[in-house]
PDB file of C-alpha atoms in Angstrom:
ATOM      1  CA  UNK A   1       3.276  10.106 -22.269  1.00  0.00           C
ATOM      2  CA  UNK A   2       4.276  13.257 -20.400  1.00  0.00           C
ATOM      3  CA  UNK A   3       3.153  12.945 -16.777  1.00  0.00           C
ATOM      4  CA  UNK A   4       2.883  16.263 -14.943  1.00  0.00           C
ATOM      5  CA  UNK A   5      -0.125  16.012 -12.641  1.00  0.00           C
ATOM      6  CA  UNK A   6      -0.770  13.039 -10.377  1.00  0.00           C
ATOM      7  CA  UNK A   7      -3.889  12.403  -8.316  1.00  0.00           C
ATOM      8  CA  UNK A   8      -3.652  10.183  -5.230  1.00  0.00           C
ATOM      9  CA  UNK A   9      -6.983   9.027  -3.800  1.00  0.00           C
ATOM     10  CA  UNK A  10      -6.707   8.227  -0.098  1.00  0.00           C
ATOM     11  CA  UNK A  11      -4.782  10.112   2.595  1.00  0.00           C
ATOM     12  CA  UNK A  12      -4.102   7.224   4.962  1.00  0.00           C
ATOM     13  CA  UNK A  13      -0.751   5.572   5.636  1.00  0.00           C
ATOM     14  CA  UNK A  14      -0.242   4.422   2.063  1.00  0.00           C
ATOM     15  CA  UNK A  15      -1.941   7.341   0.307  1.00  0.00           C
ATOM     16  CA  UNK A  16      -0.025  10.015   2.198  1.00  0.00           C
ATOM     17  CA  UNK A  17       3.217   8.115   1.674  1.00  0.00           C
ATOM     18  CA  UNK A  18       2.561   7.879  -2.063  1.00  0.00           C
ATOM     19  CA  UNK A  19       1.586  11.559  -2.266  1.00  0.00           C
ATOM     20  CA  UNK A  20       4.791  12.540  -0.450  1.00  0.00           C
ATOM     21  CA  UNK A  21       6.920  10.399  -2.750  1.00  0.00           C
ATOM     22  CA  UNK A  22       5.240  11.757  -5.888  1.00  0.00           C
ATOM     23  CA  UNK A  23       5.594  15.377  -4.750  1.00  0.00           C
ATOM     24  CA  UNK A  24       9.236  14.812  -3.722  1.00  0.00           C
ATOM     25  CA  UNK A  25       9.859  13.625  -7.267  1.00  0.00           C
ATOM     26  CA  UNK A  26       8.674  16.936  -8.704  1.00  0.00           C
ATOM     27  CA  UNK A  27       5.095  16.165  -9.734  1.00  0.00           C
ATOM     28  CA  UNK A  28       2.129  18.421  -9.049  1.00  0.00           C
ATOM     29  CA  UNK A  29       0.099  16.252  -6.683  1.00  0.00           C
ATOM     30  CA  UNK A  30      -3.542  16.214  -5.622  1.00  0.00           C
ATOM     31  CA  UNK A  31      -4.367  14.169  -2.516  1.00  0.00           C
ATOM     32  CA  UNK A  32      -8.053  13.309  -2.148  1.00  0.00           C
ATOM     33  CA  UNK A  33     -10.090  11.914   0.724  1.00  0.00           C
ATOM     34  CA  UNK A  34     -13.684  12.075   1.905  1.00  0.00           C
ATOM     35  CA  UNK A  35     -13.123  14.324   4.957  1.00  0.00           C
ATOM     36  CA  UNK A  36     -10.939  17.357   5.624  1.00  0.00           C
ATOM     37  CA  UNK A  37      -9.748  15.872   8.924  1.00  0.00           C
ATOM     38  CA  UNK A  38      -8.391  12.835   7.069  1.00  0.00           C
ATOM     39  CA  UNK A  39      -6.560  15.123   4.669  1.00  0.00           C
ATOM     40  CA  UNK A  40      -5.194  17.178   7.567  1.00  0.00           C
ATOM     41  CA  UNK A  41      -3.944  13.999   9.235  1.00  0.00           C
ATOM     42  CA  UNK A  42      -2.308  12.862   5.990  1.00  0.00           C
ATOM     43  CA  UNK A  43      -0.575  16.215   5.522  1.00  0.00           C
ATOM     44  CA  UNK A  44       0.580  16.153   9.133  1.00  0.00           C
ATOM     45  CA  UNK A  45       2.193  12.771   8.506  1.00  0.00           C
ATOM     46  CA  UNK A  46       3.900  14.070   5.367  1.00  0.00           C
ATOM     47  CA  UNK A  47       5.213  17.175   7.134  1.00  0.00           C
ATOM     48  CA  UNK A  48       6.462  15.046  10.015  1.00  0.00           C
ATOM     49  CA  UNK A  49       8.324  12.717   7.638  1.00  0.00           C
ATOM     50  CA  UNK A  50       9.929  15.652   5.844  1.00  0.00           C
ATOM     51  CA  UNK A  51      10.836  17.376   9.122  1.00  0.00           C
ATOM     52  CA  UNK A  52      12.845  14.306  10.100  1.00  0.00           C
ATOM     53  CA  UNK A  53      14.787  14.579   6.848  1.00  0.00           C
ATOM     54  CA  UNK A  54      15.616  18.193   7.666  1.00  0.00           C
ATOM     55  CA  UNK A  55      16.737  17.137  11.134  1.00  0.00           C
ATOM     56  CA  UNK A  56      19.007  14.507   9.572  1.00  0.00           C
ATOM     57  CA  UNK A  57      20.317  17.216   7.214  1.00  0.00           C
ATOM     58  CA  UNK A  58      19.406  15.181   4.131  1.00  0.00           C
ATOM     59  CA  UNK A  59      17.002  17.921   2.987  1.00  0.00           C
ATOM     60  CA  UNK A  60      16.731  21.668   3.528  1.00  0.00           C
ATOM     61  CA  UNK A  61      13.666  23.478   4.841  1.00  0.00           C
ATOM     62  CA  UNK A  62      13.415  25.295   1.501  1.00  0.00           C
ATOM     63  CA  UNK A  63      13.165  21.927  -0.291  1.00  0.00           C
ATOM     64  CA  UNK A  64      10.497  20.787   2.157  1.00  0.00           C
ATOM     65  CA  UNK A  65       8.495  23.955   1.530  1.00  0.00           C
ATOM     66  CA  UNK A  66       8.635  23.315  -2.231  1.00  0.00           C
ATOM     67  CA  UNK A  67       7.446  19.715  -1.791  1.00  0.00           C
ATOM     68  CA  UNK A  68       4.557  20.695   0.482  1.00  0.00           C
ATOM     69  CA  UNK A  69       3.548  23.454  -1.963  1.00  0.00           C
ATOM     70  CA  UNK A  70       3.216  20.846  -4.725  1.00  0.00           C
ATOM     71  CA  UNK A  71       0.557  18.935  -2.755  1.00  0.00           C
ATOM     72  CA  UNK A  72      -3.012  20.167  -3.004  1.00  0.00           C
ATOM     73  CA  UNK A  73      -5.634  18.515  -0.786  1.00  0.00           C
ATOM     74  CA  UNK A  74      -9.320  18.261  -1.610  1.00  0.00           C
ATOM     75  CA  UNK A  75     -12.485  16.282  -0.955  1.00  0.00           C
ATOM     76  CA  UNK A  76     -13.628  16.906  -4.549  1.00  0.00           C
ATOM     77  CA  UNK A  77     -12.513  13.805  -6.444  1.00  0.00           C
ATOM     78  CA  UNK A  78     -13.905  14.928  -9.801  1.00  0.00           C
ATOM     79  CA  UNK A  79     -12.125  18.271  -9.631  1.00  0.00           C
ATOM     80  CA  UNK A  80      -8.817  16.654  -8.658  1.00  0.00           C
ATOM     81  CA  UNK A  81      -9.051  13.979 -11.335  1.00  0.00           C
ATOM     82  CA  UNK A  82     -10.184  16.067 -14.305  1.00  0.00           C
ATOM     83  CA  UNK A  83      -6.664  17.225 -15.239  1.00  0.00           C
ATOM     84  CA  UNK A  84      -4.685  14.253 -13.916  1.00  0.00           C
ATOM     85  CA  UNK A  85      -2.268  12.414 -16.161  1.00  0.00           C
ATOM     86  CA  UNK A  86      -1.845   9.551 -13.719  1.00  0.00           C
ATOM     87  CA  UNK A  87      -4.100   8.457 -10.849  1.00  0.00           C
ATOM     88  CA  UNK A  88      -3.208   6.190  -7.945  1.00  0.00           C
ATOM     89  CA  UNK A  89      -6.119   4.843  -5.910  1.00  0.00           C
ATOM     90  CA  UNK A  90      -5.074   4.003  -2.335  1.00  0.00           C
ATOM     91  CA  UNK A  91      -8.336   3.584  -0.435  1.00  0.00           C
ATOM     92  CA  UNK A  92      -9.334   0.787   1.961  1.00  0.00           C
ATOM     93  CA  UNK A  93      -8.281  -2.709   0.871  1.00  0.00           C
ATOM     94  CA  UNK A  94     -11.709  -4.050  -0.057  1.00  0.00           C
ATOM     95  CA  UNK A  95     -12.921  -4.617  -3.614  1.00  0.00           C
ATOM     96  CA  UNK A  96     -16.354  -3.221  -2.753  1.00  0.00           C
ATOM     97  CA  UNK A  97     -14.698   0.014  -1.600  1.00  0.00           C
ATOM     98  CA  UNK A  98     -12.206   0.320  -4.441  1.00  0.00           C
ATOM     99  CA  UNK A  99     -14.549  -0.431  -7.343  1.00  0.00           C
ATOM    100  CA  UNK A 100     -16.880   2.586  -6.858  1.00  0.00           C
ATOM    101  CA  UNK A 101     -13.850   4.883  -6.522  1.00  0.00           C
ATOM    102  CA  UNK A 102     -12.310   3.494  -9.706  1.00  0.00           C
ATOM    103  CA  UNK A 103     -15.654   3.932 -11.471  1.00  0.00           C
ATOM    104  CA  UNK A 104     -15.761   7.613 -10.425  1.00  0.00           C
ATOM    105  CA  UNK A 105     -12.184   8.100 -11.601  1.00  0.00           C
ATOM    106  CA  UNK A 106     -12.939   6.431 -14.916  1.00  0.00           C
ATOM    107  CA  UNK A 107     -15.777   8.888 -15.474  1.00  0.00           C
ATOM    108  CA  UNK A 108     -13.860  11.975 -14.297  1.00  0.00           C
ATOM    109  CA  UNK A 109     -10.414  11.482 -15.839  1.00  0.00           C
ATOM    110  CA  UNK A 110      -9.360  12.360 -19.399  1.00  0.00           C
ATOM    111  CA  UNK A 111      -9.136   9.419 -21.824  1.00  0.00           C
ATOM    112  CA  UNK A 112      -5.321   9.465 -21.710  1.00  0.00           C
ATOM    113  CA  UNK A 113      -5.173   9.035 -17.916  1.00  0.00           C
ATOM    114  CA  UNK A 114      -3.750   5.825 -16.479  1.00  0.00           C
ATOM    115  CA  UNK A 115      -5.657   4.402 -13.516  1.00  0.00           C
ATOM    116  CA  UNK A 116      -3.437   2.621 -10.996  1.00  0.00           C
ATOM    117  CA  UNK A 117      -4.621   0.833  -7.878  1.00  0.00           C
ATOM    118  CA  UNK A 118      -2.371   0.368  -4.875  1.00  0.00           C
ATOM    119  CA  UNK A 119      -4.072  -2.879  -3.881  1.00  0.00           C
ATOM    120  CA  UNK A 120      -1.790  -5.345  -2.124  1.00  0.00           C
ATOM    121  CA  UNK A 121      -3.838  -8.451  -2.857  1.00  0.00           C
ATOM    122  CA  UNK A 122      -7.058  -7.915  -4.856  1.00  0.00           C
ATOM    123  CA  UNK A 123      -6.830  -9.234  -8.439  1.00  0.00           C
ATOM    124  CA  UNK A 124      -6.689  -6.395 -10.961  1.00  0.00           C
ATOM    125  CA  UNK A 125      -9.063  -8.336 -13.217  1.00  0.00           C
ATOM    126  CA  UNK A 126     -11.736  -8.084 -10.510  1.00  0.00           C
ATOM    127  CA  UNK A 127     -11.252  -4.325 -10.112  1.00  0.00           C
ATOM    128  CA  UNK A 128     -11.159  -3.730 -13.877  1.00  0.00           C
ATOM    129  CA  UNK A 129     -14.843  -4.653 -14.141  1.00  0.00           C
ATOM    130  CA  UNK A 130     -15.597  -1.220 -12.644  1.00  0.00           C
ATOM    131  CA  UNK A 131     -14.069   0.770 -15.518  1.00  0.00           C
ATOM    132  CA  UNK A 132     -14.558   1.279 -19.235  1.00  0.00           C
ATOM    133  CA  UNK A 133     -10.828   1.476 -19.933  1.00  0.00           C
ATOM    134  CA  UNK A 134      -9.449  -1.821 -18.552  1.00  0.00           C
ATOM    135  CA  UNK A 135      -6.442  -1.475 -20.841  1.00  0.00           C
ATOM    136  CA  UNK A 136      -5.399   1.585 -18.805  1.00  0.00           C
ATOM    137  CA  UNK A 137      -5.905  -0.019 -15.383  1.00  0.00           C
ATOM    138  CA  UNK A 138      -3.088  -1.796 -13.557  1.00  0.00           C
ATOM    139  CA  UNK A 139      -1.733  -2.418 -10.097  1.00  0.00           C
ATOM    140  CA  UNK A 140       0.999  -0.208  -8.649  1.00  0.00           C
ATOM    141  CA  UNK A 141       1.663  -1.934  -5.329  1.00  0.00           C
ATOM    142  CA  UNK A 142       3.825   0.301  -3.152  1.00  0.00           C
ATOM    143  CA  UNK A 143       5.273  -0.944   0.139  1.00  0.00           C
ATOM    144  CA  UNK A 144       5.119   0.606   3.602  1.00  0.00           C
ATOM    145  CA  UNK A 145       6.744   2.986   4.452  1.00  0.00           C
ATOM    146  CA  UNK A 146       6.394   4.263   0.893  1.00  0.00           C
ATOM    147  CA  UNK A 147       9.034   7.035   1.008  1.00  0.00           C
ATOM    148  CA  UNK A 148      11.639   4.466   2.138  1.00  0.00           C
ATOM    149  CA  UNK A 149      10.797   1.160   0.444  1.00  0.00           C
ATOM    150  CA  UNK A 150      12.226   0.797  -3.064  1.00  0.00           C
ATOM    151  CA  UNK A 151       9.971  -1.868  -4.558  1.00  0.00           C
ATOM    152  CA  UNK A 152       6.848  -1.326  -6.627  1.00  0.00           C
ATOM    153  CA  UNK A 153       5.033  -4.380  -7.955  1.00  0.00           C
ATOM    154  CA  UNK A 154       3.627  -3.343 -11.341  1.00  0.00           C
ATOM    155  CA  UNK A 155       0.718  -5.733 -11.817  1.00  0.00           C
ATOM    156  CA  UNK A 156      -0.460  -6.464 -15.351  1.00  0.00           C
ATOM    157  CA  UNK A 157      -3.885  -8.017 -15.789  1.00  0.00           C
ATOM    158  CA  UNK A 158      -5.079  -9.855 -18.885  1.00  0.00           C
ATOM    159  CA  UNK A 159      -6.547  -6.599 -20.211  1.00  0.00           C
ATOM    160  CA  UNK A 160      -3.779  -4.135 -19.231  1.00  0.00           C
ATOM    161  CA  UNK A 161      -2.017  -2.809 -22.336  1.00  0.00           C
ATOM    162  CA  UNK A 162       1.750  -3.089 -22.783  1.00  0.00           C
ATOM    163  CA  UNK A 163       1.862   0.697 -23.206  1.00  0.00           C
ATOM    164  CA  UNK A 164       0.219   1.221 -19.796  1.00  0.00           C
ATOM    165  CA  UNK A 165       2.776  -1.080 -18.190  1.00  0.00           C
ATOM    166  CA  UNK A 166       5.714   0.589 -19.953  1.00  0.00           C
ATOM    167  CA  UNK A 167       4.613   4.092 -18.940  1.00  0.00           C
ATOM    168  CA  UNK A 168       4.032   2.948 -15.355  1.00  0.00           C
ATOM    169  CA  UNK A 169       7.469   1.324 -15.103  1.00  0.00           C
ATOM    170  CA  UNK A 170       9.129   4.560 -16.231  1.00  0.00           C
ATOM    171  CA  UNK A 171       6.929   6.553 -13.861  1.00  0.00           C
ATOM    172  CA  UNK A 172       7.947   4.258 -11.006  1.00  0.00           C
ATOM    173  CA  UNK A 173      11.623   4.755 -11.837  1.00  0.00           C
ATOM    174  CA  UNK A 174      11.103   8.529 -11.819  1.00  0.00           C
ATOM    175  CA  UNK A 175       9.962   8.166  -8.195  1.00  0.00           C
ATOM    176  CA  UNK A 176      13.295   6.601  -7.298  1.00  0.00           C
ATOM    177  CA  UNK A 177      11.739   3.136  -7.060  1.00  0.00           C
ATOM    178  CA  UNK A 178      12.591  -0.219  -8.588  1.00  0.00           C
ATOM    179  CA  UNK A 179       9.496  -1.468 -10.428  1.00  0.00           C
ATOM    180  CA  UNK A 180       9.066  -5.205 -11.024  1.00  0.00           C
ATOM    181  CA  UNK A 181       6.383  -6.335 -13.480  1.00  0.00           C
ATOM    182  CA  UNK A 182       4.316  -9.309 -12.288  1.00  0.00           C
ATOM    183  CA  UNK A 183       1.228 -11.049 -13.604  1.00  0.00           C
ATOM    184  CA  UNK A 184      -2.155 -10.640 -11.973  1.00  0.00           C
ATOM    185  CA  UNK A 185      -2.973 -13.101  -9.191  1.00  0.00           C
ATOM    186  CA  UNK A 186      -4.315 -12.946  -5.610  1.00  0.00           C
ATOM    187  CA  UNK A 187      -1.566 -11.446  -3.454  1.00  0.00           C
ATOM    188  CA  UNK A 188       0.720 -11.041  -6.483  1.00  0.00           C
ATOM    189  CA  UNK A 189       4.282 -12.153  -5.581  1.00  0.00           C
ATOM    190  CA  UNK A 190       5.631 -10.334  -2.515  1.00  0.00           C
ATOM    191  CA  UNK A 191       2.579 -10.896  -0.342  1.00  0.00           C
ATOM    192  CA  UNK A 192       2.230 -14.536  -1.338  1.00  0.00           C
ATOM    193  CA  UNK A 193       5.735 -15.086  -0.007  1.00  0.00           C
ATOM    194  CA  UNK A 194       5.264 -12.851   3.050  1.00  0.00           C
ATOM    195  CA  UNK A 195       1.879 -14.326   3.919  1.00  0.00           C
ATOM    196  CA  UNK A 196       3.251 -17.850   4.259  1.00  0.00           C
ATOM    197  CA  UNK A 197       6.229 -16.720   6.359  1.00  0.00           C
ATOM    198  CA  UNK A 198       4.112 -14.450   8.598  1.00  0.00           C
ATOM    199  CA  UNK A 199       1.545 -17.194   9.095  1.00  0.00           C
ATOM    200  CA  UNK A 200       4.267 -19.600  10.185  1.00  0.00           C
ATOM    201  CA  UNK A 201       5.590 -17.026  12.691  1.00  0.00           C
ATOM    202  CA  UNK A 202       2.059 -16.738  14.100  1.00  0.00           C
ATOM    203  CA  UNK A 203       1.729 -20.523  14.416  1.00  0.00           C
ATOM    204  CA  UNK A 204       5.089 -20.713  16.217  1.00  0.00           C
ATOM    205  CA  UNK A 205       3.859 -18.056  18.653  1.00  0.00           C
ATOM    206  CA  UNK A 206       0.576 -19.911  19.079  1.00  0.00           C
ATOM    207  CA  UNK A 207       2.468 -23.147  19.833  1.00  0.00           C
ATOM    208  CA  UNK A 208       4.473 -21.338  22.517  1.00  0.00           C
ATOM    209  CA  UNK A 209       7.850 -22.158  20.984  1.00  0.00           C
ATOM    210  CA  UNK A 210       9.237 -18.645  21.533  1.00  0.00           C
ATOM    211  CA  UNK A 211       8.161 -15.126  22.505  1.00  0.00           C
ATOM    212  CA  UNK A 212       7.194 -12.547  19.884  1.00  0.00           C
ATOM    213  CA  UNK A 213      10.441 -10.633  20.416  1.00  0.00           C
ATOM    214  CA  UNK A 214      12.571 -13.785  20.117  1.00  0.00           C
ATOM    215  CA  UNK A 215      10.759 -14.947  16.967  1.00  0.00           C
ATOM    216  CA  UNK A 216      11.447 -11.549  15.431  1.00  0.00           C
ATOM    217  CA  UNK A 217      15.064 -11.596  16.617  1.00  0.00           C
ATOM    218  CA  UNK A 218      15.527 -14.924  14.815  1.00  0.00           C
ATOM    219  CA  UNK A 219      14.004 -13.417  11.656  1.00  0.00           C
ATOM    220  CA  UNK A 220      16.450 -10.505  11.794  1.00  0.00           C
ATOM    221  CA  UNK A 221      19.591 -12.409  12.743  1.00  0.00           C
ATOM    222  CA  UNK A 222      19.075 -15.624  10.753  1.00  0.00           C
ATOM    223  CA  UNK A 223      17.755 -14.072   7.542  1.00  0.00           C
ATOM    224  CA  UNK A 224      19.071 -10.486   7.772  1.00  0.00           C
ATOM    225  CA  UNK A 225      15.547  -9.079   7.518  1.00  0.00           C
ATOM    226  CA  UNK A 226      15.237  -5.500   8.824  1.00  0.00           C
ATOM    227  CA  UNK A 227      12.076  -6.334  10.780  1.00  0.00           C
ATOM    228  CA  UNK A 228      10.475  -9.476  12.166  1.00  0.00           C
ATOM    229  CA  UNK A 229       7.024 -10.587  11.069  1.00  0.00           C
ATOM    230  CA  UNK A 230       5.231 -10.005  14.360  1.00  0.00           C
ATOM    231  CA  UNK A 231       6.628  -6.492  14.600  1.00  0.00           C
ATOM    232  CA  UNK A 232       5.598  -6.026  10.972  1.00  0.00           C
ATOM    233  CA  UNK A 233       2.031  -7.105  11.762  1.00  0.00           C
ATOM    234  CA  UNK A 234       1.876  -4.589  14.625  1.00  0.00           C
ATOM    235  CA  UNK A 235       3.178  -1.903  12.243  1.00  0.00           C
ATOM    236  CA  UNK A 236       0.876  -2.667   9.303  1.00  0.00           C
ATOM    237  CA  UNK A 237      -2.155  -3.697  11.371  1.00  0.00           C
ATOM    238  CA  UNK A 238      -3.421  -7.174  12.195  1.00  0.00           C
ATOM    239  CA  UNK A 239      -6.726  -6.297  10.523  1.00  0.00           C
ATOM    240  CA  UNK A 240      -4.944  -5.463   7.272  1.00  0.00           C
ATOM    241  CA  UNK A 241      -2.891  -8.663   7.437  1.00  0.00           C
ATOM    242  CA  UNK A 242      -6.022 -10.724   8.113  1.00  0.00           C
ATOM    243  CA  UNK A 243      -7.817  -9.152   5.146  1.00  0.00           C
ATOM    244  CA  UNK A 244      -4.815  -9.932   2.961  1.00  0.00           C
ATOM    245  CA  UNK A 245      -4.675 -13.555   4.112  1.00  0.00           C
ATOM    246  CA  UNK A 246      -8.401 -14.024   3.595  1.00  0.00           C
ATOM    247  CA  UNK A 247      -8.292 -12.504   0.116  1.00  0.00           C
ATOM    248  CA  UNK A 248      -5.550 -14.883  -1.012  1.00  0.00           C
ATOM    249  CA  UNK A 249      -7.133 -17.898   0.701  1.00  0.00           C
ATOM    250  CA  UNK A 250     -10.629 -17.200  -0.644  1.00  0.00           C
ATOM    251  CA  UNK A 251      -9.305 -16.717  -4.170  1.00  0.00           C
ATOM    252  CA  UNK A 252      -7.061 -19.800  -4.199  1.00  0.00           C
ATOM    253  CA  UNK A 253      -8.410 -22.209  -1.579  1.00  0.00           C
ATOM    254  CA  UNK A 254      -4.830 -23.149  -0.726  1.00  0.00           C
ATOM    255  CA  UNK A 255      -4.500 -24.134   2.955  1.00  0.00           C
ATOM    256  CA  UNK A 256      -1.072 -22.553   3.343  1.00  0.00           C
ATOM    257  CA  UNK A 257      -2.735 -19.143   3.071  1.00  0.00           C
ATOM    258  CA  UNK A 258      -5.395 -19.807   5.719  1.00  0.00           C
ATOM    259  CA  UNK A 259      -4.817 -17.312   8.539  1.00  0.00           C
ATOM    260  CA  UNK A 260      -3.581 -18.664  11.869  1.00  0.00           C
ATOM    261  CA  UNK A 261      -6.431 -18.570  14.439  1.00  0.00           C
ATOM    262  CA  UNK A 262      -4.462 -16.251  16.745  1.00  0.00           C
ATOM    263  CA  UNK A 263      -4.515 -13.527  14.087  1.00  0.00           C
ATOM    264  CA  UNK A 264      -8.313 -13.523  13.939  1.00  0.00           C
ATOM    265  CA  UNK A 265      -8.556 -13.529  17.756  1.00  0.00           C
ATOM    266  CA  UNK A 266      -6.284 -10.493  17.955  1.00  0.00           C
ATOM    267  CA  UNK A 267      -8.432  -8.604  15.438  1.00  0.00           C
ATOM    268  CA  UNK A 268     -11.656  -9.563  17.229  1.00  0.00           C
ATOM    269  CA  UNK A 269     -10.148  -8.342  20.513  1.00  0.00           C
ATOM    270  CA  UNK A 270      -9.066  -5.015  19.014  1.00  0.00           C
ATOM    271  CA  UNK A 271      -5.350  -5.783  19.409  1.00  0.00           C
ATOM    272  CA  UNK A 272      -4.552  -4.748  15.859  1.00  0.00           C
ATOM    273  CA  UNK A 273      -1.201  -3.023  16.403  1.00  0.00           C
ATOM    274  CA  UNK A 274       0.304   0.429  16.742  1.00  0.00           C
ATOM    275  CA  UNK A 275      -2.685   2.304  15.332  1.00  0.00           C
ATOM    276  CA  UNK A 276      -4.773   0.929  18.228  1.00  0.00           C
ATOM    277  CA  UNK A 277      -1.995   1.266  20.777  1.00  0.00           C
ATOM    278  CA  UNK A 278      -2.003  -2.489  21.422  1.00  0.00           C
ATOM    279  CA  UNK A 279      -0.950  -5.555  19.479  1.00  0.00           C
ATOM    280  CA  UNK A 280       1.249  -8.648  19.582  1.00  0.00           C
ATOM    281  CA  UNK A 281       4.003  -6.848  21.459  1.00  0.00           C
ATOM    282  CA  UNK A 282       1.489  -5.811  24.106  1.00  0.00           C
ATOM    283  CA  UNK A 283       0.558  -9.386  24.943  1.00  0.00           C
ATOM    284  CA  UNK A 284       3.395 -11.607  23.751  1.00  0.00           C
ATOM    285  CA  UNK A 285       6.677  -9.668  23.650  1.00  0.00           C
ATOM    286  CA  UNK A 286       8.358 -11.808  26.317  1.00  0.00           C
ATOM    287  CA  UNK A 287       5.983 -14.748  26.574  1.00  0.00           C
TER     288      UNK A 287
END
């Protein structure tokens, strides 16, 4: 399958990162969201990311201009999807939000189009009930920040065809990523591992064994991780992490995935991380 036009639905942190990565890789890219201000914010993020590459002299301004020119923004999902060869849905991480979007895409896209969802935890089998082409639906789980992180989890459900997986793996490689094919399950592989480790870091903080900064320092120095889990939660958003934990726990019933109480209290208090200007490092950095 010859992929030329890619449609990314969602202009938030993940959607804009995916759109940037796709456009950097030479594809004509449509980025869709429900409001122009959301699209403007997404494009501002993309331009800021690319400007830093120019400053580091890893990219020229002429290259940046070419990349930006390949990205078209619109609030008209049907128009953006009608000529797309490959679609990546990257809207809010709730099945009840994703399913109507996937249904619209299924109706608007040509029969050949592959429908990928960037879900980080929702089973693909659950989302596939929204479409009439479940064999062409799969998970393409990118990691934040998308332009930097190399991994893509390519998630194959019971109904995803081998051809869809094969095309998606090659597409992922064309983006400069390293795709890994995994079977469909709540949280897939990476987040099942990360959820347990992050939850344990939260429990250690809750027990008062060490400050947030010292817990993260141990993560970095003992395990050579680039970022500690509490800093990661502030970066990603405590609300997002809580949703992820609840999705895995509700789907499996396994106690090890039950969110630490402190995570829920932080979300209820609005201390969800950098996007709110306050998070774990606001309250617990040195406590």
